[in-house]
Each structure stands twice: as C-alpha cells, then as structure tokens.
PDB file of C-alpha atoms and ligand atoms in Angstrom:
ATOM      1  CA  UNK A   1      39.474 157.667  88.671  1.00  0.00           C
ATOM      2  CA  UNK A   2      40.381 160.085  91.441  1.00  0.00           C
ATOM      3  CA  UNK A   3      37.905 158.328  93.730  1.00  0.00           C
ATOM      4  CA  UNK A   4      39.530 154.957  92.976  1.00  0.00           C
ATOM      5  CA  UNK A   5      42.968 156.344  93.818  1.00  0.00           C
ATOM      6  CA  UNK A   6      41.612 157.793  97.059  1.00  0.00           C
ATOM      7  CA  UNK A   7      39.966 154.489  97.987  1.00  0.00           C
ATOM      8  CA  UNK A   8      43.159 152.613  97.165  1.00  0.00           C
ATOM      9  CA  UNK A   9      45.304 154.935  99.282  1.00  0.00           C
ATOM     10  CA  UNK A  10      42.738 154.732 102.117  1.00  0.00           C
ATOM     11  CA  UNK A  11      42.809 150.952 101.960  1.00  0.00           C
ATOM     12  CA  UNK A  12      46.642 150.938 101.889  1.00  0.00           C
ATOM     13  CA  UNK A  13      46.601 153.272 104.870  1.00  0.00           C
ATOM     14  CA  UNK A  14      44.239 150.967 106.767  1.00  0.00           C
ATOM     15  CA  UNK A  15      46.350 147.954 105.854  1.00  0.00           C
ATOM     16  CA  UNK A  16      49.555 149.631 107.026  1.00  0.00           C
ATOM     17  CA  UNK A  17      47.896 150.457 110.362  1.00  0.00           C
ATOM     18  CA  UNK A  18      46.482 147.043 111.002  1.00  0.00           C
ATOM     19  CA  UNK A  19      46.538 143.380 110.223  1.00  0.00           C
ATOM     20  CA  UNK A  20      45.373 142.155 106.826  1.00  0.00           C
ATOM     21  CA  UNK A  21      43.915 138.657 106.882  1.00  0.00           C
ATOM     22  CA  UNK A  22      43.117 136.697 103.729  1.00  0.00           C
ATOM     23  CA  UNK A  23      40.290 134.200 104.005  1.00  0.00           C
ATOM     24  CA  UNK A  24      39.645 132.328 100.775  1.00  0.00           C
ATOM     25  CA  UNK A  25      39.153 134.992  98.116  1.00  0.00           C
ATOM     26  CA  UNK A  26      38.079 137.630 100.648  1.00  0.00           C
ATOM     27  CA  UNK A  27      40.237 140.162 102.431  1.00  0.00           C
ATOM     28  CA  UNK A  28      39.536 141.217 106.004  1.00  0.00           C
ATOM     29  CA  UNK A  29      41.161 144.358 107.335  1.00  0.00           C
ATOM     30  CA  UNK A  30      41.629 144.944 111.046  1.00  0.00           C
ATOM     31  CA  UNK A  31      42.293 148.595 111.967  1.00  0.00           C
ATOM     32  CA  UNK A  32      42.812 150.537 115.195  1.00  0.00           C
ATOM     33  CA  UNK A  33      39.645 151.959 116.765  1.00  0.00           C
ATOM     34  CA  UNK A  34      40.700 155.610 116.330  1.00  0.00           C
ATOM     35  CA  UNK A  35      40.803 155.237 112.520  1.00  0.00           C
ATOM     36  CA  UNK A  36      37.095 154.335 112.388  1.00  0.00           C
ATOM     37  CA  UNK A  37      34.058 156.568 112.212  1.00  0.00           C
ATOM     38  CA  UNK A  38      31.118 155.396 114.392  1.00  0.00           C
ATOM     39  CA  UNK A  39      29.421 153.984 111.280  1.00  0.00           C
ATOM     40  CA  UNK A  40      32.610 152.193 110.183  1.00  0.00           C
ATOM     41  CA  UNK A  41      33.055 150.873 113.687  1.00  0.00           C
ATOM     42  CA  UNK A  42      29.561 149.406 113.731  1.00  0.00           C
ATOM     43  CA  UNK A  43      30.302 147.567 110.497  1.00  0.00           C
ATOM     44  CA  UNK A  44      33.802 146.385 111.403  1.00  0.00           C
ATOM     45  CA  UNK A  45      32.702 145.200 114.832  1.00  0.00           C
ATOM     46  CA  UNK A  46      29.689 143.271 113.684  1.00  0.00           C
ATOM     47  CA  UNK A  47      29.981 142.058 110.109  1.00  0.00           C
ATOM     48  CA  UNK A  48      32.277 139.551 108.468  1.00  0.00           C
ATOM     49  CA  UNK A  49      31.615 138.967 104.793  1.00  0.00           C
ATOM     50  CA  UNK A  50      32.614 135.599 103.402  1.00  0.00           C
ATOM     51  CA  UNK A  51      31.023 132.353 102.334  1.00  0.00           C
ATOM     52  CA  UNK A  52      30.190 129.521 104.707  1.00  0.00           C
ATOM     53  CA  UNK A  53      32.188 127.206 102.497  1.00  0.00           C
ATOM     54  CA  UNK A  54      35.318 129.413 102.666  1.00  0.00           C
ATOM     55  CA  UNK A  55      35.119 129.588 106.478  1.00  0.00           C
ATOM     56  CA  UNK A  56      34.515 125.861 106.771  1.00  0.00           C
ATOM     57  CA  UNK A  57      37.388 124.990 104.414  1.00  0.00           C
ATOM     58  CA  UNK A  58      39.662 127.513 106.141  1.00  0.00           C
ATOM     59  CA  UNK A  59      39.066 125.745 109.455  1.00  0.00           C
ATOM     60  CA  UNK A  60      39.578 122.272 107.990  1.00  0.00           C
ATOM     61  CA  UNK A  61      42.716 123.068 105.966  1.00  0.00           C
ATOM     62  CA  UNK A  62      44.461 124.494 109.025  1.00  0.00           C
ATOM     63  CA  UNK A  63      43.583 121.690 111.428  1.00  0.00           C
ATOM     64  CA  UNK A  64      44.348 118.477 109.558  1.00  0.00           C
ATOM     65  CA  UNK A  65      45.002 115.925 112.292  1.00  0.00           C
ATOM     66  CA  UNK A  66      46.998 112.923 111.094  1.00  0.00           C
ATOM     67  CA  UNK A  67      46.427 109.460 112.457  1.00  0.00           C
ATOM     68  CA  UNK A  68      49.661 107.755 113.531  1.00  0.00           C
ATOM     69  CA  UNK A  69      50.520 105.525 110.560  1.00  0.00           C
ATOM     70  CA  UNK A  70      54.284 104.979 110.495  1.00  0.00           C
ATOM     71  CA  UNK A  71      54.976 101.690 108.727  1.00  0.00           C
ATOM     72  CA  UNK A  72      58.710 101.804 107.957  1.00  0.00           C
ATOM     73  CA  UNK A  73      61.709 104.112 107.442  1.00  0.00           C
ATOM     74  CA  UNK A  74      59.646 106.984 105.935  1.00  0.00           C
ATOM     75  CA  UNK A  75      58.031 107.334 109.369  1.00  0.00           C
ATOM     76  CA  UNK A  76      61.342 108.688 110.699  1.00  0.00           C
ATOM     77  CA  UNK A  77      61.113 111.568 108.206  1.00  0.00           C
ATOM     78  CA  UNK A  78      57.503 112.092 109.257  1.00  0.00           C
ATOM     79  CA  UNK A  79      58.601 112.285 112.886  1.00  0.00           C
ATOM     80  CA  UNK A  80      61.362 114.709 111.859  1.00  0.00           C
ATOM     81  CA  UNK A  81      58.739 116.883 110.159  1.00  0.00           C
ATOM     82  CA  UNK A  82      56.857 117.081 113.440  1.00  0.00           C
ATOM     83  CA  UNK A  83      59.932 118.126 115.424  1.00  0.00           C
ATOM     84  CA  UNK A  84      61.165 121.630 116.124  1.00  0.00           C
ATOM     85  CA  UNK A  85      63.303 122.202 112.993  1.00  0.00           C
ATOM     86  CA  UNK A  86      60.380 121.798 110.562  1.00  0.00           C
ATOM     87  CA  UNK A  87      57.556 122.323 113.050  1.00  0.00           C
ATOM     88  CA  UNK A  88      54.435 120.973 111.407  1.00  0.00           C
ATOM     89  CA  UNK A  89      52.457 122.887 114.049  1.00  0.00           C
ATOM     90  CA  UNK A  90      52.721 125.857 111.672  1.00  0.00           C
ATOM     91  CA  UNK A  91      50.172 124.028 109.523  1.00  0.00           C
ATOM     92  CA  UNK A  92      47.969 122.896 112.407  1.00  0.00           C
ATOM     93  CA  UNK A  93      48.940 119.249 111.838  1.00  0.00           C
ATOM     94  CA  UNK A  94      51.172 118.538 114.807  1.00  0.00           C
ATOM     95  CA  UNK A  95      48.491 116.648 116.714  1.00  0.00           C
ATOM     96  CA  UNK A  96      49.078 113.049 115.621  1.00  0.00           C
ATOM     97  CA  UNK A  97      46.108 111.188 117.008  1.00  0.00           C
ATOM     98  CA  UNK A  98      46.206 107.677 118.402  1.00  0.00           C
ATOM     99  CA  UNK A  99      42.553 107.204 117.494  1.00  0.00           C
ATOM    100  CA  UNK A 100      41.191 107.216 113.909  1.00  0.00           C
ATOM    101  CA  UNK A 101      37.981 108.807 115.189  1.00  0.00           C
ATOM    102  CA  UNK A 102      39.928 111.975 116.054  1.00  0.00           C
ATOM    103  CA  UNK A 103      41.762 112.097 112.714  1.00  0.00           C
ATOM    104  CA  UNK A 104      40.940 113.305 109.223  1.00  0.00           C
ATOM    105  CA  UNK A 105      44.301 112.745 107.524  1.00  0.00           C
ATOM    106  CA  UNK A 106      46.215 109.514 107.009  1.00  0.00           C
ATOM    107  CA  UNK A 107      49.863 109.970 106.019  1.00  0.00           C
ATOM    108  CA  UNK A 108      50.908 106.481 104.944  1.00  0.00           C
ATOM    109  CA  UNK A 109      54.634 106.628 105.645  1.00  0.00           C
ATOM    110  CA  UNK A 110      56.294 103.351 104.816  1.00  0.00           C
ATOM    111  CA  UNK A 111      55.973  99.971 103.173  1.00  0.00           C
ATOM    112  CA  UNK A 112      52.434  98.573 103.019  1.00  0.00           C
ATOM    113  CA  UNK A 113      52.639  94.813 103.378  1.00  0.00           C
ATOM    114  CA  UNK A 114      49.760  92.557 102.391  1.00  0.00           C
ATOM    115  CA  UNK A 115      49.423  91.528 106.034  1.00  0.00           C
ATOM    116  CA  UNK A 116      49.038  95.175 107.095  1.00  0.00           C
ATOM    117  CA  UNK A 117      46.697  96.208 104.249  1.00  0.00           C
ATOM    118  CA  UNK A 118      43.363  95.106 105.839  1.00  0.00           C
ATOM    119  CA  UNK A 119      44.294  96.829 109.108  1.00  0.00           C
ATOM    120  CA  UNK A 120      45.113 100.010 107.220  1.00  0.00           C
ATOM    121  CA  UNK A 121      41.752  99.886 105.462  1.00  0.00           C
ATOM    122  CA  UNK A 122      39.890  99.322 108.732  1.00  0.00           C
ATOM    123  CA  UNK A 123      41.589 102.303 110.362  1.00  0.00           C
ATOM    124  CA  UNK A 124      40.764 104.457 107.329  1.00  0.00           C
ATOM    125  CA  UNK A 125      37.102 103.396 107.505  1.00  0.00           C
ATOM    126  CA  UNK A 126      36.958 104.489 111.160  1.00  0.00           C
ATOM    127  CA  UNK A 127      38.325 107.991 110.488  1.00  0.00           C
ATOM    128  CA  UNK A 128      36.123 111.079 110.596  1.00  0.00           C
ATOM    129  CA  UNK A 129      34.744 112.392 107.313  1.00  0.00           C
ATOM    130  CA  UNK A 130      35.753 114.224 105.217  1.00  0.00           C
ATOM    131  CA  UNK A 131      39.056 112.350 105.349  1.00  0.00           C
ATOM    132  CA  UNK A 132      42.184 112.429 103.260  1.00  0.00           C
ATOM    133  CA  UNK A 133      45.177 110.245 102.422  1.00  0.00           C
ATOM    134  CA  UNK A 134      48.756 111.234 101.606  1.00  0.00           C
ATOM    135  CA  UNK A 135      50.996 108.470 100.219  1.00  0.00           C
ATOM    136  CA  UNK A 136      54.445 109.341 101.560  1.00  0.00           C
ATOM    137  CA  UNK A 137      57.460 107.761  99.905  1.00  0.00           C
ATOM    138  CA  UNK A 138      58.108 105.376  97.034  1.00  0.00           C
ATOM    139  CA  UNK A 139      56.811 102.344  98.950  1.00  0.00           C
ATOM    140  CA  UNK A 140      53.403 103.890  99.684  1.00  0.00           C
ATOM    141  CA  UNK A 141      53.190 105.368  96.168  1.00  0.00           C
ATOM    142  CA  UNK A 142      54.134 102.302  94.132  1.00  0.00           C
ATOM    143  CA  UNK A 143      55.872  99.592  96.176  1.00  0.00           C
ATOM    144  CA  UNK A 144      59.240 101.373  95.887  1.00  0.00           C
ATOM    145  CA  UNK A 145      62.292  99.120  96.169  1.00  0.00           C
ATOM    146  CA  UNK A 146      59.989  96.170  96.856  1.00  0.00           C
ATOM    147  CA  UNK A 147      58.260  96.323  93.489  1.00  0.00           C
ATOM    148  CA  UNK A 148      57.324  92.817  92.385  1.00  0.00           C
ATOM    149  CA  UNK A 149      57.704  91.467  95.915  1.00  0.00           C
ATOM    150  CA  UNK A 150      55.319  88.675  96.979  1.00  0.00           C
ATOM    151  CA  UNK A 151      54.344  90.342 100.280  1.00  0.00           C
ATOM    152  CA  UNK A 152      54.138  94.078  99.511  1.00  0.00           C
ATOM    153  CA  UNK A 153      51.171  96.057  98.150  1.00  0.00           C
ATOM    154  CA  UNK A 154      52.218  97.916  94.989  1.00  0.00           C
ATOM    155  CA  UNK A 155      51.003 101.291  96.187  1.00  0.00           C
ATOM    156  CA  UNK A 156      48.525 102.119  98.927  1.00  0.00           C
ATOM    157  CA  UNK A 157      46.104 103.380  96.245  1.00  0.00           C
ATOM    158  CA  UNK A 158      45.239  99.722  95.669  1.00  0.00           C
ATOM    159  CA  UNK A 159      43.334  99.778  98.970  1.00  0.00           C
ATOM    160  CA  UNK A 160      42.683 103.489  99.745  1.00  0.00           C
ATOM    161  CA  UNK A 161      41.721 106.591  97.732  1.00  0.00           C
ATOM    162  CA  UNK A 162      44.963 108.626  97.726  1.00  0.00           C
ATOM    163  CA  UNK A 163      44.708 112.429  97.459  1.00  0.00           C
ATOM    164  CA  UNK A 164      48.380 113.416  97.291  1.00  0.00           C
ATOM    165  CA  UNK A 165      51.516 111.438  96.384  1.00  0.00           C
ATOM    166  CA  UNK A 166      54.872 112.470  97.868  1.00  0.00           C
ATOM    167  CA  UNK A 167      57.724 110.755  95.968  1.00  0.00           C
ATOM    168  CA  UNK A 168      61.178 109.924  97.344  1.00  0.00           C
ATOM    169  CA  UNK A 169      62.969 107.170  99.251  1.00  0.00           C
ATOM    170  CA  UNK A 170      62.559 108.616 101.759  1.00  0.00           C
ATOM    171  CA  UNK A 171      61.081 112.053 101.015  1.00  0.00           C
ATOM    172  CA  UNK A 172      62.652 114.832 103.062  1.00  0.00           C
ATOM    173  CA  UNK A 173      60.458 116.802 105.501  1.00  0.00           C
ATOM    174  CA  UNK A 174      60.292 119.678 102.987  1.00  0.00           C
ATOM    175  CA  UNK A 175      58.695 117.288 100.491  1.00  0.00           C
ATOM    176  CA  UNK A 176      56.103 116.141 103.029  1.00  0.00           C
ATOM    177  CA  UNK A 177      55.320 119.769 103.903  1.00  0.00           C
ATOM    178  CA  UNK A 178      54.823 120.478 100.201  1.00  0.00           C
ATOM    179  CA  UNK A 179      52.468 117.483 100.104  1.00  0.00           C
ATOM    180  CA  UNK A 180      50.461 118.840 103.036  1.00  0.00           C
ATOM    181  CA  UNK A 181      50.267 122.248 101.355  1.00  0.00           C
ATOM    182  CA  UNK A 182      49.034 120.531  98.171  1.00  0.00           C
ATOM    183  CA  UNK A 183      46.399 118.850 100.361  1.00  0.00           C
ATOM    184  CA  UNK A 184      45.390 122.246 101.740  1.00  0.00           C
ATOM    185  CA  UNK A 185      45.046 123.687  98.219  1.00  0.00           C
ATOM    186  CA  UNK A 186      42.817 120.749  97.317  1.00  0.00           C
ATOM    187  CA  UNK A 187      40.625 121.339 100.389  1.00  0.00           C
ATOM    188  CA  UNK A 188      40.304 125.040  99.433  1.00  0.00           C
ATOM    189  CA  UNK A 189      38.543 124.018  96.224  1.00  0.00           C
ATOM    190  CA  UNK A 190      36.100 121.607  97.846  1.00  0.00           C
ATOM    191  CA  UNK A 191      32.438 122.341  98.449  1.00  0.00           C
ATOM    192  CA  UNK A 192      31.842 119.889 101.225  1.00  0.00           C
ATOM    193  CA  UNK A 193      28.801 121.653 102.717  1.00  0.00           C
ATOM    194  CA  UNK A 194      27.063 121.579  99.344  1.00  0.00           C
ATOM    195  CA  UNK A 195      27.856 117.877  99.049  1.00  0.00           C
ATOM    196  CA  UNK A 196      26.253 117.215 102.447  1.00  0.00           C
ATOM    197  CA  UNK A 197      23.139 119.249 101.580  1.00  0.00           C
ATOM    198  CA  UNK A 198      22.745 117.386  98.299  1.00  0.00           C
ATOM    199  CA  UNK A 199      23.663 114.059  99.838  1.00  0.00           C
ATOM    200  CA  UNK A 200      26.508 113.585  97.295  1.00  0.00           C
ATOM    201  CA  UNK A 201      29.182 111.040  98.090  1.00  0.00           C
TER     202      UNK A 201
HETATM  203  S1  SF4 B   1      60.226 104.653 100.423  1.00  0.00           S
HETATM  204 FE1  SF4 B   1      62.333 104.111 101.020  1.00  0.00          FE
HETATM  205  S2  SF4 B   1      62.587 105.128 102.998  1.00  0.00           S
HETATM  206 FE2  SF4 B   1      60.378 105.054 102.625  1.00  0.00          FE
HETATM  207  S3  SF4 B   1      59.657 103.182 103.609  1.00  0.00           S
HETATM  208 FE3  SF4 B   1      60.155 102.663 101.485  1.00  0.00          FE
HETATM  209  S4  SF4 B   1      62.258 101.922 101.556  1.00  0.00           S
HETATM  210 FE4  SF4 B   1      61.890 103.051 103.458  1.00  0.00          FE
END
C-alpha cells in the first residue's frame, strides 16, 4: 500500500516536471534529464511501449486530409471551419487537397444532384485507403429541403458509405468539428493493420 502511494507520488512528481502525452490507452511521461537515474535514462531514451495499431491510428486520426467537395451553401460553413476563428488545423485537417489521391476524408458539404452523383463516386473511388466520408448538412444526409425533388439524391449514403452524419441546414462549424471528432473516435477503434494482414475488406 505504502509502495503504491510512493509510486503514485513519484509519477505525479514526474508528471508535474514534464509533459504527459496520452497515446491510445498508454501514457508516456517526458521528464527532465536530471530527474533520471542512468538506468531510467536508458529506458526513457530508447523505449516507447505501445501497440503498432495505436501508433498507426494516432497518426491517421490527426492527419485526416479532406478532398475539396463543396457542393452548395454548406461549403461556406466548411470554409469558415477552416478559417482562423475555428482553425481546423488544430485537428490536422486544414490541408484540403485538390487531388483525391492525396485525401482520405470526403466531407460532402452541400446538395448532391443526380448529375453530380457519378462524379462524386468516381472521386471517392480514387481516394487513398482507408478513406472516410462525412455527410455534412441536411442535403447530404437526406436530401434536406429538396426531399422528393426529381434531380436531387436523397442522401449521399445512396452512393457512398457514410461514416458520420452532421445534421443542420447548414450545420455550424462547431457541429462539423464535432463530426470530425466523432470520426477520430471511430478511427481510434479500428484495427486497420490487422485487416490488411488478414486481407479483410
Ligand atoms: S443543408 Fe441547407 S445550407 Fe446545406 S446545402 Fe442544403 S440547403 Fe444549403
């Protein structure tokens, strides 16, 4: 019991002296050199304990690069999310790519017309895997105010596998950020490396 208390206070002491980084379920502690014995130093300088999956997912969740896919008014909110007030760069997603081959996230922001649908699908097919889709706004989720219209697709999930739905007409930037964070939580739970080893689809 006493040993546990001592270990806890030592760990709190280390944490207060340095930077605590959470990586998946693991906790990494960075401490100043003078607080380390030579043996501790050898360990802290050379060993990081985690899982390959956690490191891989950590990298992917914090570098989701959206392909430019503004289709209507919701795109203005998407642009606003990128700008300085909301600063999507905090999530590593500020780099909107003009090429699907450099993107792994499609944020469908706007009305999907039947004329645009095949183009949307082609761009999605050209994106890097693993790839994700966020349906932003009522139009992309379900047709929105154009429900029943002859020329509008009643939700982009009729042509693409949607991971996260962000409701609203239009959704505010806070809502889109919540959607991206939901996407990140979903990525945290994935075991993509295992899927590749097994050849799962
Ligand atoms: S959901 Fe509303 S704001 Fe967004 S594209 Fe449709 S009509 Fe425009």
